[in-house]
mmCIF file of C-alpha atoms in Angstrom:
data_model
loop_
_atom_site.group_PDB
_atom_site.id
_atom_site.type_symbol
_atom_site.label_atom_id
_atom_site.label_comp_id
_atom_site.label_asym_id
_atom_site.label_seq_id
_atom_site.Cartn_x
_atom_site.Cartn_y
_atom_site.Cartn_z
ATOM 1 C CA MET A 605 -40.844 -43.073 -55.460
ATOM 2 C CA LEU A 606 -40.523 -46.666 -56.833
ATOM 3 C CA PHE A 607 -38.743 -47.592 -53.795
ATOM 4 C CA VAL A 608 -41.155 -46.059 -51.373
ATOM 5 C CA ASN A 609 -44.064 -47.612 -53.268
ATOM 6 C CA THR A 610 -42.884 -51.187 -53.370
ATOM 7 C CA CYS A 611 -41.287 -51.271 -49.957
ATOM 8 C CA GLY A 612 -44.696 -50.341 -48.186
ATOM 9 C CA ASN A 613 -46.748 -52.535 -50.343
ATOM 10 C CA PHE A 614 -44.515 -55.602 -49.962
ATOM 11 C CA LEU A 615 -44.497 -55.012 -46.195
ATOM 12 C CA VAL A 616 -48.119 -55.487 -45.995
ATOM 13 C CA LEU A 617 -48.293 -58.069 -48.675
ATOM 14 C CA VAL A 618 -45.853 -60.457 -47.131
ATOM 15 C CA ALA A 619 -47.240 -59.829 -43.557
ATOM 16 C CA LEU A 620 -50.715 -60.470 -44.914
ATOM 17 C CA SER A 621 -49.647 -63.674 -46.678
ATOM 18 C CA THR A 622 -47.890 -65.046 -43.551
ATOM 19 C CA HIS A 623 -51.005 -64.178 -41.446
ATOM 20 C CA VAL A 624 -53.396 -65.969 -43.841
ATOM 21 C CA GLY A 625 -51.015 -69.030 -43.782
ATOM 22 C CA SER A 626 -50.748 -69.113 -40.048
ATOM 23 C CA THR A 627 -54.537 -68.561 -39.727
ATOM 24 C CA THR A 628 -55.795 -71.049 -42.197
ATOM 25 C CA GLY A 629 -52.838 -73.468 -42.297
ATOM 26 C CA SER A 630 -52.962 -73.421 -46.114
ATOM 27 C CA GLY A 631 -49.849 -72.741 -47.991
ATOM 28 C CA LEU A 632 -52.023 -72.407 -51.170
ATOM 29 C CA LEU A 633 -54.017 -69.610 -49.694
ATOM 30 C CA ALA A 634 -50.771 -67.884 -48.630
ATOM 31 C CA GLY A 635 -49.345 -68.168 -52.109
ATOM 32 C CA ALA A 636 -52.669 -66.991 -53.583
ATOM 33 C CA VAL A 637 -52.368 -63.722 -51.494
ATOM 34 C CA LEU A 638 -48.682 -63.175 -52.628
ATOM 35 C CA SER A 639 -49.845 -63.631 -56.295
ATOM 36 C CA ALA A 640 -53.066 -61.570 -56.040
ATOM 37 C CA PRO A 641 -51.601 -58.211 -57.076
ATOM 38 C CA TRP A 642 -50.774 -59.600 -60.560
ATOM 39 C CA LEU A 643 -54.139 -60.724 -61.241
ATOM 40 C CA PRO A 644 -55.874 -57.282 -62.106
ATOM 41 C CA ALA A 645 -53.040 -56.571 -64.589
ATOM 42 C CA LEU A 646 -53.686 -59.788 -66.320
ATOM 43 C CA LEU A 647 -57.500 -59.319 -66.508
ATOM 44 C CA LEU A 648 -57.348 -55.603 -67.412
ATOM 45 C CA ALA A 649 -54.510 -55.546 -70.009
ATOM 46 C CA ALA A 650 -56.522 -54.032 -72.680
ATOM 47 C CA PRO A 651 -57.729 -51.004 -70.523
ATOM 48 C CA LEU A 652 -54.188 -50.570 -69.176
ATOM 49 C CA ASN A 653 -52.992 -50.402 -72.771
ATOM 50 C CA ARG A 654 -55.469 -47.762 -73.750
ATOM 51 C CA LEU A 655 -54.680 -45.610 -70.681
ATOM 52 C CA LEU A 656 -51.047 -45.789 -71.596
ATOM 53 C CA SER A 657 -51.707 -44.858 -75.260
ATOM 54 C CA LYS A 658 -54.036 -41.839 -74.647
ATOM 55 C CA ARG A 659 -52.808 -40.216 -71.420
ATOM 56 C CA ALA A 660 -49.569 -38.537 -70.209
ATOM 57 C CA PRO A 661 -47.598 -41.034 -68.189
ATOM 58 C CA GLU A 662 -46.794 -38.648 -65.324
ATOM 59 C CA ALA A 663 -50.546 -37.947 -64.894
ATOM 60 C CA LEU A 664 -51.149 -41.818 -64.681
ATOM 61 C CA VAL A 665 -48.619 -42.188 -61.954
ATOM 62 C CA ARG A 666 -50.041 -39.370 -60.071
ATOM 63 C CA LEU A 667 -53.678 -40.759 -60.221
ATOM 64 C CA ALA A 668 -52.656 -44.538 -59.627
ATOM 65 C CA GLU A 669 -50.722 -43.444 -56.498
ATOM 66 C CA ALA A 670 -53.577 -41.256 -55.173
ATOM 67 C CA ALA A 671 -56.191 -44.025 -56.001
ATOM 68 C CA GLY A 672 -53.979 -46.576 -54.141
ATOM 69 C CA LEU A 673 -53.596 -44.301 -51.120
ATOM 70 C CA LEU A 674 -57.466 -43.894 -50.889
ATOM 71 C CA VAL A 675 -58.177 -47.506 -51.166
ATOM 72 C CA THR A 676 -55.554 -48.361 -48.522
ATOM 73 C CA ALA A 677 -56.794 -45.589 -46.160
ATOM 74 C CA ALA A 678 -60.394 -46.748 -46.594
ATOM 75 C CA ALA A 679 -59.361 -50.240 -45.319
ATOM 76 C CA LEU A 680 -58.449 -48.682 -41.993
ATOM 77 C CA LEU A 681 -62.175 -48.079 -41.372
ATOM 78 C CA ALA A 682 -63.089 -51.713 -41.651
ATOM 79 C CA PRO A 683 -64.246 -53.568 -38.479
ATOM 80 C CA ASP A 684 -61.884 -55.915 -36.846
ATOM 81 C CA ARG A 685 -63.862 -59.037 -37.900
ATOM 82 C CA ALA A 686 -63.743 -58.089 -41.639
ATOM 83 C CA LEU A 687 -60.358 -56.570 -41.593
ATOM 84 C CA LEU A 688 -58.452 -59.704 -42.977
ATOM 85 C CA VAL A 689 -60.977 -59.992 -45.913
ATOM 86 C CA VAL A 690 -60.894 -56.306 -46.560
ATOM 87 C CA ALA A 691 -57.148 -56.206 -46.513
ATOM 88 C CA ALA A 692 -56.880 -59.090 -48.991
ATOM 89 C CA SER A 693 -59.559 -57.366 -51.191
ATOM 90 C CA VAL A 694 -57.470 -54.142 -51.192
ATOM 91 C CA VAL A 695 -54.339 -56.010 -52.287
ATOM 92 C CA VAL A 696 -56.202 -57.309 -55.409
ATOM 93 C CA VAL A 697 -57.887 -53.982 -56.145
ATOM 94 C CA ARG A 698 -54.655 -52.111 -55.751
ATOM 95 C CA GLY A 699 -52.804 -54.446 -57.976
ATOM 96 C CA PHE A 700 -54.104 -52.502 -61.047
ATOM 97 C CA PHE A 701 -52.940 -49.135 -59.619
ATOM 98 C CA GLU A 702 -49.476 -50.666 -59.166
ATOM 99 C CA ALA A 703 -49.332 -51.973 -62.687
ATOM 100 C CA VAL A 704 -50.265 -48.496 -63.893
ATOM 101 C CA THR A 705 -47.361 -47.117 -61.829
ATOM 102 C CA ARG A 706 -44.824 -49.509 -63.151
ATOM 103 C CA SER A 707 -45.830 -49.182 -66.854
ATOM 104 C CA ALA A 708 -46.367 -45.508 -66.884
ATOM 105 C CA THR A 709 -42.928 -44.970 -65.178
ATOM 106 C CA SER A 710 -41.380 -46.842 -67.974
ATOM 107 C CA VAL A 711 -43.030 -44.804 -70.550
ATOM 108 C CA LEU A 712 -42.067 -41.508 -68.737
ATOM 109 C CA LEU A 713 -38.436 -42.390 -68.477
ATOM 110 C CA ARG A 714 -38.440 -43.157 -72.310
ATOM 111 C CA ASN A 715 -40.001 -39.591 -72.985
ATOM 112 C CA VAL A 716 -37.778 -37.528 -70.576
ATOM 113 C CA ILE A 717 -34.403 -39.182 -70.515
ATOM 114 C CA PRO A 718 -31.954 -38.711 -73.386
ATOM 115 C CA SER A 719 -31.355 -41.955 -75.382
ATOM 116 C CA GLN A 720 -27.738 -42.207 -74.402
ATOM 117 C CA ARG A 721 -28.774 -42.399 -70.664
ATOM 118 C CA LEU A 722 -31.902 -44.415 -71.059
ATOM 119 C CA ASP A 723 -30.290 -47.749 -70.132
ATOM 120 C CA HIS A 724 -28.792 -46.328 -67.048
ATOM 121 C CA ALA A 725 -32.125 -44.825 -65.995
ATOM 122 C CA ASN A 726 -33.867 -48.183 -66.576
ATOM 123 C CA THR A 727 -31.437 -50.026 -64.552
ATOM 124 C CA VAL A 728 -31.552 -47.605 -61.749
ATOM 125 C CA ALA A 729 -35.384 -47.984 -61.857
ATOM 126 C CA GLU A 730 -35.200 -51.760 -61.624
ATOM 127 C CA ILE A 731 -32.796 -51.546 -58.776
ATOM 128 C CA CYS A 732 -35.046 -49.247 -56.927
ATOM 129 C CA LYS A 733 -38.017 -51.641 -57.367
ATOM 130 C CA LEU A 734 -36.041 -54.614 -56.387
ATOM 131 C CA THR A 735 -34.601 -52.876 -53.329
ATOM 132 C CA GLY A 736 -38.074 -51.766 -52.243
ATOM 133 C CA VAL A 737 -39.387 -55.385 -52.569
ATOM 134 C CA SER A 738 -36.380 -56.780 -50.670
ATOM 135 C CA VAL A 739 -36.573 -54.129 -47.843
ATOM 136 C CA GLY A 740 -40.314 -54.489 -47.599
ATOM 137 C CA ALA A 741 -40.246 -58.292 -47.395
ATOM 138 C CA ALA A 742 -37.345 -58.130 -44.771
ATOM 139 C CA LEU A 743 -39.289 -55.715 -42.514
ATOM 140 C CA ALA A 744 -42.418 -57.727 -42.685
ATOM 141 C CA GLY A 745 -41.368 -60.177 -39.907
ATOM 142 C CA PRO A 746 -40.073 -57.684 -37.350
ATOM 143 C CA ALA A 747 -42.982 -55.288 -38.079
ATOM 144 C CA SER A 748 -45.662 -58.068 -37.575
ATOM 145 C CA SER A 749 -44.310 -58.769 -34.190
ATOM 146 C CA VAL A 750 -44.739 -55.288 -33.142
ATOM 147 C CA LEU A 751 -47.781 -53.977 -35.113
ATOM 148 C CA SER A 752 -51.215 -55.482 -35.761
ATOM 149 C CA LEU A 753 -52.581 -55.772 -39.184
ATOM 150 C CA ARG A 754 -54.379 -52.415 -38.991
ATOM 151 C CA GLY A 755 -51.129 -50.878 -37.792
ATOM 152 C CA LEU A 756 -49.218 -52.413 -40.944
ATOM 153 C CA ILE A 757 -51.969 -50.995 -43.151
ATOM 154 C CA ALA A 758 -51.499 -47.536 -41.560
ATOM 155 C CA VAL A 759 -47.815 -47.754 -42.236
ATOM 156 C CA ASN A 760 -48.542 -48.751 -45.849
ATOM 157 C CA ALA A 761 -50.894 -45.743 -46.232
ATOM 158 C CA ALA A 762 -48.132 -43.541 -44.859
ATOM 159 C CA THR A 763 -45.545 -44.850 -47.560
ATOM 160 C CA LEU A 764 -48.191 -44.366 -50.212
ATOM 161 C CA ALA A 765 -48.863 -40.846 -49.106
ATOM 162 C CA LEU A 766 -45.143 -40.146 -49.476
ATOM 163 C CA SER A 767 -44.959 -41.779 -52.943
ATOM 164 C CA ALA A 768 -47.951 -39.900 -54.040
ATOM 165 C CA ILE A 769 -46.071 -36.602 -52.896
ATOM 166 C CA LEU A 770 -43.032 -37.729 -54.962
ATOM 167 C CA ALA A 771 -45.140 -38.592 -57.891
ATOM 168 C CA TRP A 772 -46.297 -34.957 -58.163
ATOM 169 C CA ALA A 773 -42.739 -33.989 -58.342
ATOM 170 C CA LEU A 774 -42.251 -36.102 -61.593
ATOM 171 C CA PRO A 775 -41.215 -34.061 -64.645
ATOM 172 C CA SER A 776 -43.780 -33.775 -67.494
ATOM 173 C CA SER A 777 -43.324 -35.464 -70.823
ATOM 174 C CA PRO A 778 -42.714 -33.214 -73.834
ATOM 175 C CA ALA A 779 -45.961 -32.399 -75.523
ATOM 176 C CA GLY A 780 -44.695 -33.727 -78.850
ATOM 177 C CA ALA A 781 -43.870 -37.045 -77.383
ATOM 178 C CA VAL A 782 -47.342 -37.609 -75.849
ATOM 179 C CA ALA A 783 -49.144 -36.319 -78.991
ATOM 180 C CA ALA A 784 -46.937 -38.618 -81.156
ATOM 181 C CA ALA A 785 -47.524 -41.640 -79.086
ATOM 182 C CA GLY A 786 -51.334 -40.873 -79.072
ATOM 183 C CA ASP A 787 -51.676 -40.408 -82.788
ATOM 184 C CA GLY A 788 -49.594 -43.562 -83.513
ATOM 185 C CA ALA A 789 -51.718 -45.619 -81.127
ATOM 186 C CA ALA A 790 -54.932 -44.217 -82.725
ATOM 187 C CA ALA A 791 -53.751 -45.209 -86.072
ATOM 188 C CA LYS A 792 -53.298 -48.803 -84.888
ATOM 189 C CA THR A 793 -57.083 -49.384 -84.728
ATOM 190 C CA GLY A 794 -57.601 -48.098 -81.171
ATOM 191 C CA ALA A 795 -54.300 -49.176 -79.648
ATOM 192 C CA SER A 796 -54.617 -52.965 -80.185
ATOM 193 C CA LEU A 797 -52.473 -54.969 -77.765
ATOM 194 C CA ARG A 798 -50.075 -56.519 -80.111
ATOM 195 C CA VAL A 799 -46.543 -55.921 -81.262
ATOM 196 C CA GLN A 800 -45.877 -55.852 -84.900
ATOM 197 C CA ASP A 801 -42.064 -55.428 -85.036
ATOM 198 C CA PRO A 802 -40.334 -58.817 -85.571
ATOM 199 C CA VAL A 803 -37.355 -57.590 -83.474
ATOM 200 C CA LEU A 804 -39.534 -56.796 -80.529
ATOM 201 C CA ARG A 805 -41.276 -60.159 -80.715
ATOM 202 C CA ARG A 806 -37.948 -61.993 -80.549
ATOM 203 C CA LEU A 807 -36.848 -59.810 -77.727
ATOM 204 C CA PHE A 808 -40.094 -60.723 -75.915
ATOM 205 C CA GLY A 809 -39.356 -64.402 -76.544
ATOM 206 C CA ARG A 810 -36.085 -63.926 -74.609
ATOM 207 C CA PHE A 811 -37.652 -61.788 -72.049
ATOM 208 C CA LEU A 812 -40.306 -64.416 -71.349
ATOM 209 C CA LEU A 813 -37.424 -66.917 -71.077
ATOM 210 C CA VAL A 814 -36.106 -64.980 -68.210
ATOM 211 C CA ALA A 815 -39.570 -65.088 -66.559
ATOM 212 C CA PHE A 816 -39.360 -68.905 -67.129
ATOM 213 C CA TRP A 817 -36.060 -68.856 -65.070
ATOM 214 C CA GLN A 818 -37.806 -66.803 -62.369
ATOM 215 C CA GLY A 819 -40.526 -69.505 -61.946
ATOM 216 C CA PHE A 820 -37.822 -72.252 -61.665
ATOM 217 C CA HIS A 821 -36.052 -70.221 -59.035
ATOM 218 C CA THR A 822 -39.188 -69.798 -56.915
ATOM 219 C CA VAL A 823 -39.459 -73.578 -56.821
ATOM 220 C CA ALA A 824 -35.612 -74.230 -56.468
ATOM 221 C CA VAL A 825 -35.181 -72.094 -53.358
ATOM 222 C CA THR A 826 -37.154 -74.881 -51.475
ATOM 223 C CA VAL A 827 -36.557 -77.921 -53.458
ATOM 224 C CA ILE A 828 -32.787 -77.757 -53.707
ATOM 225 C CA PRO A 829 -31.911 -77.467 -50.031
ATOM 226 C CA LEU A 830 -34.555 -79.987 -49.108
ATOM 227 C CA SER A 831 -34.489 -82.620 -51.768
ATOM 228 C CA LEU A 832 -31.062 -82.225 -53.326
ATOM 229 C CA LEU A 833 -28.942 -81.245 -50.270
ATOM 230 C CA GLY A 834 -31.113 -83.164 -47.739
ATOM 231 C CA GLY A 835 -31.252 -80.189 -45.388
ATOM 232 C CA GLY A 836 -34.107 -78.873 -43.260
ATOM 233 C CA THR A 837 -35.869 -75.555 -42.762
ATOM 234 C CA ARG A 838 -32.626 -73.931 -41.469
ATOM 235 C CA LEU A 839 -30.983 -74.692 -44.716
ATOM 236 C CA VAL A 840 -33.841 -73.371 -46.577
ATOM 237 C CA GLY A 841 -33.630 -70.162 -44.728
ATOM 238 C CA VAL A 842 -29.906 -69.915 -45.534
ATOM 239 C CA PHE A 843 -30.606 -70.635 -49.227
ATOM 240 C CA VAL A 844 -33.372 -68.098 -49.489
ATOM 241 C CA ALA A 845 -31.110 -65.449 -47.830
ATOM 242 C CA VAL A 846 -28.065 -66.153 -50.068
ATOM 243 C CA SER A 847 -30.400 -66.114 -53.095
ATOM 244 C CA ALA A 848 -31.836 -62.686 -52.107
ATOM 245 C CA VAL A 849 -28.365 -61.251 -51.662
ATOM 246 C CA ALA A 850 -27.276 -62.653 -55.051
ATOM 247 C CA VAL A 851 -30.299 -61.140 -57.019
ATOM 248 C CA PHE A 852 -29.508 -57.854 -55.295
ATOM 249 C CA ALA A 853 -25.928 -57.981 -56.190
ATOM 250 C CA GLY A 854 -26.757 -58.871 -59.737
ATOM 251 C CA SER A 855 -29.018 -55.829 -60.022
ATOM 252 C CA LEU A 856 -26.134 -53.646 -58.710
ATOM 253 C CA ALA A 857 -23.607 -55.277 -60.839
ATOM 254 C CA ALA A 858 -25.752 -54.596 -63.942
ATOM 255 C CA LEU A 859 -25.526 -50.803 -63.234
ATOM 256 C CA PRO A 860 -21.779 -50.269 -63.870
ATOM 257 C CA VAL A 861 -21.470 -52.991 -66.563
ATOM 258 C CA GLN A 862 -24.784 -52.079 -68.516
ATOM 259 C CA ARG A 863 -22.827 -49.825 -70.874
ATOM 260 C CA TYR A 864 -20.893 -52.959 -72.067
ATOM 261 C CA LEU A 865 -23.767 -55.304 -72.356
ATOM 262 C CA SER A 866 -24.706 -54.278 -75.841
ATOM 263 C CA HIS A 867 -21.104 -54.943 -77.035
ATOM 264 C CA VAL A 868 -21.589 -58.740 -76.205
ATOM 265 C CA PRO A 869 -23.990 -60.800 -78.218
ATOM 266 C CA SER A 870 -27.400 -61.041 -76.680
ATOM 267 C CA THR A 871 -26.977 -64.888 -76.942
ATOM 268 C CA THR A 872 -24.162 -64.827 -74.362
ATOM 269 C CA TRP A 873 -26.402 -63.281 -71.602
ATOM 270 C CA VAL A 874 -29.063 -65.996 -72.235
ATOM 271 C CA LEU A 875 -26.783 -69.040 -72.197
ATOM 272 C CA LEU A 876 -24.092 -67.931 -69.730
ATOM 273 C CA PRO A 877 -26.255 -68.437 -66.594
ATOM 274 C CA MET A 878 -26.946 -72.097 -67.610
ATOM 275 C CA ALA A 879 -23.394 -73.285 -66.798
ATOM 276 C CA PRO A 880 -23.391 -72.489 -63.141
ATOM 277 C CA LEU A 881 -27.039 -73.579 -62.743
ATOM 278 C CA LEU A 882 -26.174 -77.111 -64.105
ATOM 279 C CA ALA A 883 -22.967 -77.337 -62.035
ATOM 280 C CA ALA A 884 -24.705 -76.377 -58.857
ATOM 281 C CA VAL A 885 -27.465 -79.178 -59.138
ATOM 282 C CA ALA A 886 -24.881 -81.760 -60.611
ATOM 283 C CA ILE A 887 -22.481 -81.371 -57.643
ATOM 284 C CA GLY A 888 -25.094 -81.651 -55.051
ATOM 285 C CA ARG A 889 -22.941 -80.573 -52.109
ATOM 286 C CA THR A 890 -24.031 -77.825 -49.767
ATOM 287 C CA VAL A 891 -21.272 -75.137 -50.032
ATOM 288 C CA PRO A 892 -20.358 -75.429 -53.688
ATOM 289 C CA THR A 893 -24.157 -75.753 -54.653
ATOM 290 C CA ILE A 894 -24.995 -72.592 -52.809
ATOM 291 C CA ALA A 895 -22.016 -70.716 -54.284
ATOM 292 C CA LEU A 896 -22.729 -71.761 -57.873
ATOM 293 C CA TYR A 897 -26.487 -71.103 -57.586
ATOM 294 C CA ALA A 898 -25.688 -67.663 -56.251
ATOM 295 C CA LEU A 899 -23.537 -67.110 -59.370
ATOM 296 C CA PHE A 900 -26.483 -68.268 -61.492
ATOM 297 C CA LEU A 901 -28.598 -65.737 -59.839
ATOM 298 C CA VAL A 902 -26.205 -62.791 -60.288
ATOM 299 C CA LEU A 903 -25.787 -63.704 -64.043
ATOM 300 C CA PHE A 904 -29.649 -64.164 -64.244
ATOM 301 C CA GLU A 905 -30.379 -60.642 -62.918
ATOM 302 C CA VAL A 906 -27.770 -59.239 -65.382
ATOM 303 C CA ALA A 907 -29.502 -60.978 -68.163
ATOM 304 C CA PHE A 908 -32.861 -59.541 -66.979
ATOM 305 C CA VAL A 909 -31.547 -55.981 -66.901
ATOM 306 C CA HIS A 910 -30.003 -56.452 -70.346
ATOM 307 C CA HIS A 911 -33.157 -57.729 -72.002
ATOM 308 C CA ASN A 912 -35.405 -55.327 -70.147
ATOM 309 C CA ASN A 913 -33.321 -52.372 -71.303
ATOM 310 C CA ARG A 914 -33.032 -53.696 -74.829
ATOM 311 C CA LEU A 915 -36.746 -54.198 -74.948
ATOM 312 C CA LEU A 916 -37.713 -50.692 -73.784
ATOM 313 C CA ALA A 917 -35.078 -49.029 -76.087
ATOM 314 C CA SER A 918 -36.100 -50.948 -79.178
ATOM 315 C CA ALA A 919 -39.789 -50.119 -78.938
ATOM 316 C CA SER A 920 -41.097 -47.336 -81.199
ATOM 317 C CA ASP A 921 -43.119 -44.514 -79.741
ATOM 318 C CA GLU A 922 -46.226 -46.040 -81.169
ATOM 319 C CA GLU A 923 -45.593 -49.511 -79.762
ATOM 320 C CA LEU A 924 -44.203 -48.564 -76.423
ATOM 321 C CA PRO A 925 -47.646 -48.625 -74.605
ATOM 322 C CA SER A 926 -48.240 -52.142 -75.886
ATOM 323 C CA VAL A 927 -44.660 -53.100 -74.929
ATOM 324 C CA VAL A 928 -44.837 -52.022 -71.416
ATOM 325 C CA THR A 929 -48.451 -53.420 -71.076
ATOM 326 C CA LEU A 930 -47.387 -56.881 -72.334
ATOM 327 C CA ARG A 931 -44.286 -56.670 -70.060
ATOM 328 C CA ALA A 932 -46.487 -56.025 -67.079
ATOM 329 C CA THR A 933 -48.881 -58.989 -67.987
ATOM 330 C CA LEU A 934 -46.800 -61.587 -69.610
ATOM 331 C CA LEU A 935 -44.047 -61.516 -67.206
ATOM 332 C CA PRO A 936 -46.284 -62.550 -64.124
ATOM 333 C CA SER A 937 -48.116 -65.111 -66.295
ATOM 334 C CA GLY A 938 -45.008 -66.643 -67.436
ATOM 335 C CA VAL A 939 -43.659 -66.859 -63.877
ATOM 336 C CA ALA A 940 -46.959 -68.434 -62.796
ATOM 337 C CA VAL A 941 -46.854 -71.095 -65.516
ATOM 338 C CA SER A 942 -43.299 -71.696 -64.920
ATOM 339 C CA ILE A 943 -43.960 -72.272 -61.181
ATOM 340 C CA LEU A 944 -46.636 -74.863 -61.838
ATOM 341 C CA VAL A 945 -44.568 -76.757 -64.523
ATOM 342 C CA MET A 946 -41.320 -76.702 -62.652
ATOM 343 C CA GLY A 947 -43.049 -77.627 -59.348
ATOM 344 C CA ALA A 948 -44.699 -80.672 -60.901
ATOM 345 C CA LEU A 949 -41.413 -81.709 -62.647
ATOM 346 C CA CYS A 950 -39.215 -81.288 -59.453
ATOM 347 C CA ASP A 951 -41.920 -83.390 -57.456
ATOM 348 C CA LEU A 952 -41.966 -86.180 -60.216
ATOM 349 C CA ALA A 953 -38.210 -86.340 -61.310
ATOM 350 C CA GLY A 954 -36.231 -83.973 -58.857
ATOM 351 C CA PRO A 955 -34.342 -80.828 -59.310
ATOM 352 C CA LEU A 956 -31.501 -82.263 -61.567
ATOM 353 C CA PRO A 957 -33.707 -83.221 -64.460
ATOM 354 C CA ALA A 958 -35.715 -80.018 -63.951
ATOM 355 C CA ALA A 959 -32.501 -77.943 -64.303
ATOM 356 C CA PHE A 960 -31.615 -79.752 -67.420
ATOM 357 C CA VAL A 961 -35.128 -78.948 -68.845
ATOM 358 C CA VAL A 962 -34.522 -75.315 -68.154
ATOM 359 C CA ALA A 963 -31.183 -75.409 -70.019
ATOM 360 C CA GLY A 964 -32.767 -77.302 -72.898
ATOM 361 C CA ILE A 965 -35.632 -74.883 -73.276
ATOM 362 C CA THR A 966 -33.201 -71.946 -72.882
ATOM 363 C CA VAL A 967 -31.189 -73.432 -75.906
ATOM 364 C CA LEU A 968 -34.292 -73.957 -78.046
ATOM 365 C CA VAL A 969 -35.787 -70.400 -77.286
ATOM 366 C CA THR A 970 -32.387 -68.905 -78.078
ATOM 367 C CA ALA A 971 -32.024 -70.681 -81.392
ATOM 368 C CA SER A 972 -35.642 -69.931 -82.499
ATOM 369 C CA THR A 973 -35.409 -66.260 -81.730
ATOM 370 C CA GLY A 974 -32.231 -65.902 -83.998
ATOM 371 C CA ASP A 975 -29.674 -63.124 -83.705
ATOM 372 C CA THR A 976 -31.491 -60.273 -82.163
ATOM 373 C CA ARG A 977 -28.171 -58.286 -81.931
ATOM 374 C CA ARG A 978 -27.919 -57.800 -85.598
ATOM 375 C CA ALA A 979 -31.521 -57.001 -86.027
ATOM 376 C CA TRP A 980 -31.463 -54.540 -83.171
ATOM 377 C CA ARG A 981 -28.344 -52.831 -84.470
ATOM 378 C CA ALA A 982 -29.938 -52.513 -87.880
ATOM 379 C CA LYS A 983 -33.065 -50.922 -86.306
ATOM 380 C CA ALA A 984 -31.033 -48.632 -84.062
ATOM 381 C CA GLY A 985 -29.082 -47.465 -87.080
ATOM 382 C CA LYS A 986 -32.205 -46.853 -89.039
ATOM 383 C CA GLN A 987 -33.705 -44.789 -86.118
ATOM 384 C CA ALA A 988 -30.357 -42.761 -85.884
ATOM 385 C CA GLU A 989 -30.690 -42.032 -89.701
ATOM 386 C CA GLN A 990 -34.112 -40.766 -89.280
ATOM 387 C CA GLU A 991 -33.231 -38.569 -86.354
ATOM 388 C CA GLU A 992 -30.270 -37.116 -88.382
ATOM 389 C CA GLN A 993 -32.582 -36.453 -91.321
ATOM 390 C CA GLU A 994 -35.047 -34.704 -89.153
ATOM 391 C CA GLU A 995 -32.280 -32.520 -87.547
ATOM 392 C CA GLN A 996 -30.978 -31.546 -91.142
ATOM 393 C CA ALA A 997 -34.591 -30.725 -92.200
ATOM 394 C CA GLU A 998 -35.082 -28.255 -89.259
ATOM 395 C CA PRO A 999 -32.535 -25.598 -90.546
ATOM 396 C CA ASP A 1000 -34.043 -25.903 -93.999
ATOM 397 C CA GLU A 1001 -37.501 -25.196 -92.715
ATOM 398 C CA GLN A 1002 -36.277 -22.277 -90.615
ATOM 399 C CA ALA A 1003 -34.444 -20.916 -93.672
ATOM 400 C CA ASP A 1004 -37.709 -21.090 -95.658
ATOM 401 C CA ALA A 1005 -39.617 -19.234 -92.913
ATOM 402 C CA HIS A 1006 -37.254 -16.331 -93.082
ATOM 403 C CA ARG A 1007 -36.846 -16.172 -96.841
ATOM 404 C CA PRO A 1008 -38.660 -13.166 -98.515
ATOM 405 C CA VAL A 1009 -41.761 -14.008 -100.565
ATOM 406 C CA SER A 1010 -41.796 -12.384 -104.056
ATOM 407 C CA ALA A 1011 -45.064 -11.074 -105.235
ATOM 408 C CA THR A 1012 -46.513 -12.403 -108.533
ATOM 409 C CA HIS A 1013 -49.243 -10.855 -110.595
#
């Protein structure tokens, strides 16, 4: 479902962005179209958090997919003169439904997947989303040369219809999990959008650090081949293609090795990508730079999967809605801020100083967030102890239920 959803949506999104850029000649407007789906999640974070706190996640996914399908199908009725504006508006409106799908899916996986398989399931979900994005973006060019904008929207409506059908096949959360999450959120003054656990706050700090890298990468794929390597648009295309393959390879590599990620200190996965990054920009030669930067992206994706899995696994049932809501809103906002800051720094000083700033901020954030591994292990041990006590209490309760009651006068 995640693959089908993201593939169809990014097919239209990239094609629409290209169409806007070629029609208006403005790169800013084209970039604004690409970032438009993230805006509703940022503005409507509080309603999203309340929905996740009070409603079953599988029901939210089904409603979100159905609503996205209706909005997209309605755009097909727009006249030709207004189709471009209507399509851009649909992208913005549908962004909230996409955020609901992504966030509710994370909650559903947490509710229905056993804890020992949760990291594997979250990793597969990230791979499906990333694959859908990559395939949809890759198909946007060939599809645009064959189909009109209305035809692309029709294809997107068909993919949303398929994802809506798949959404109805999702398993239901256990009733106890939904009730416990709802009661816990209600106890937190109406599901306030904040995280109280200090361990989760540290993990969020490192998760946002990965978002900071993503913003730098968005700028670097153009700046490094043009400014550092002195190439042209052809080299930019090669650099972008190699980067896409590297990110996809990193997500696939995280799947078999994710069972071993927790045995290595979290600090390692934060600092390790910095070595090939600095080496890539310091060498400044085409083949070594591309190879080292690809290695940076592979390690970058492994670090993202590691911190994403740890963040979702460490959240309690009560704080999980806030965690997935903040993840859906803070990640794109962190990327946007990073793009602006890193873009300005690359224009003023070049990619080499910008890469050293990225490494310096990485070291500072890592030092300020402390040893999350020890805190995470302590919390995991405490949760395991509580689960063991609950399992031991169940036979006692059953024995009490079957014990004969003596009459007293």
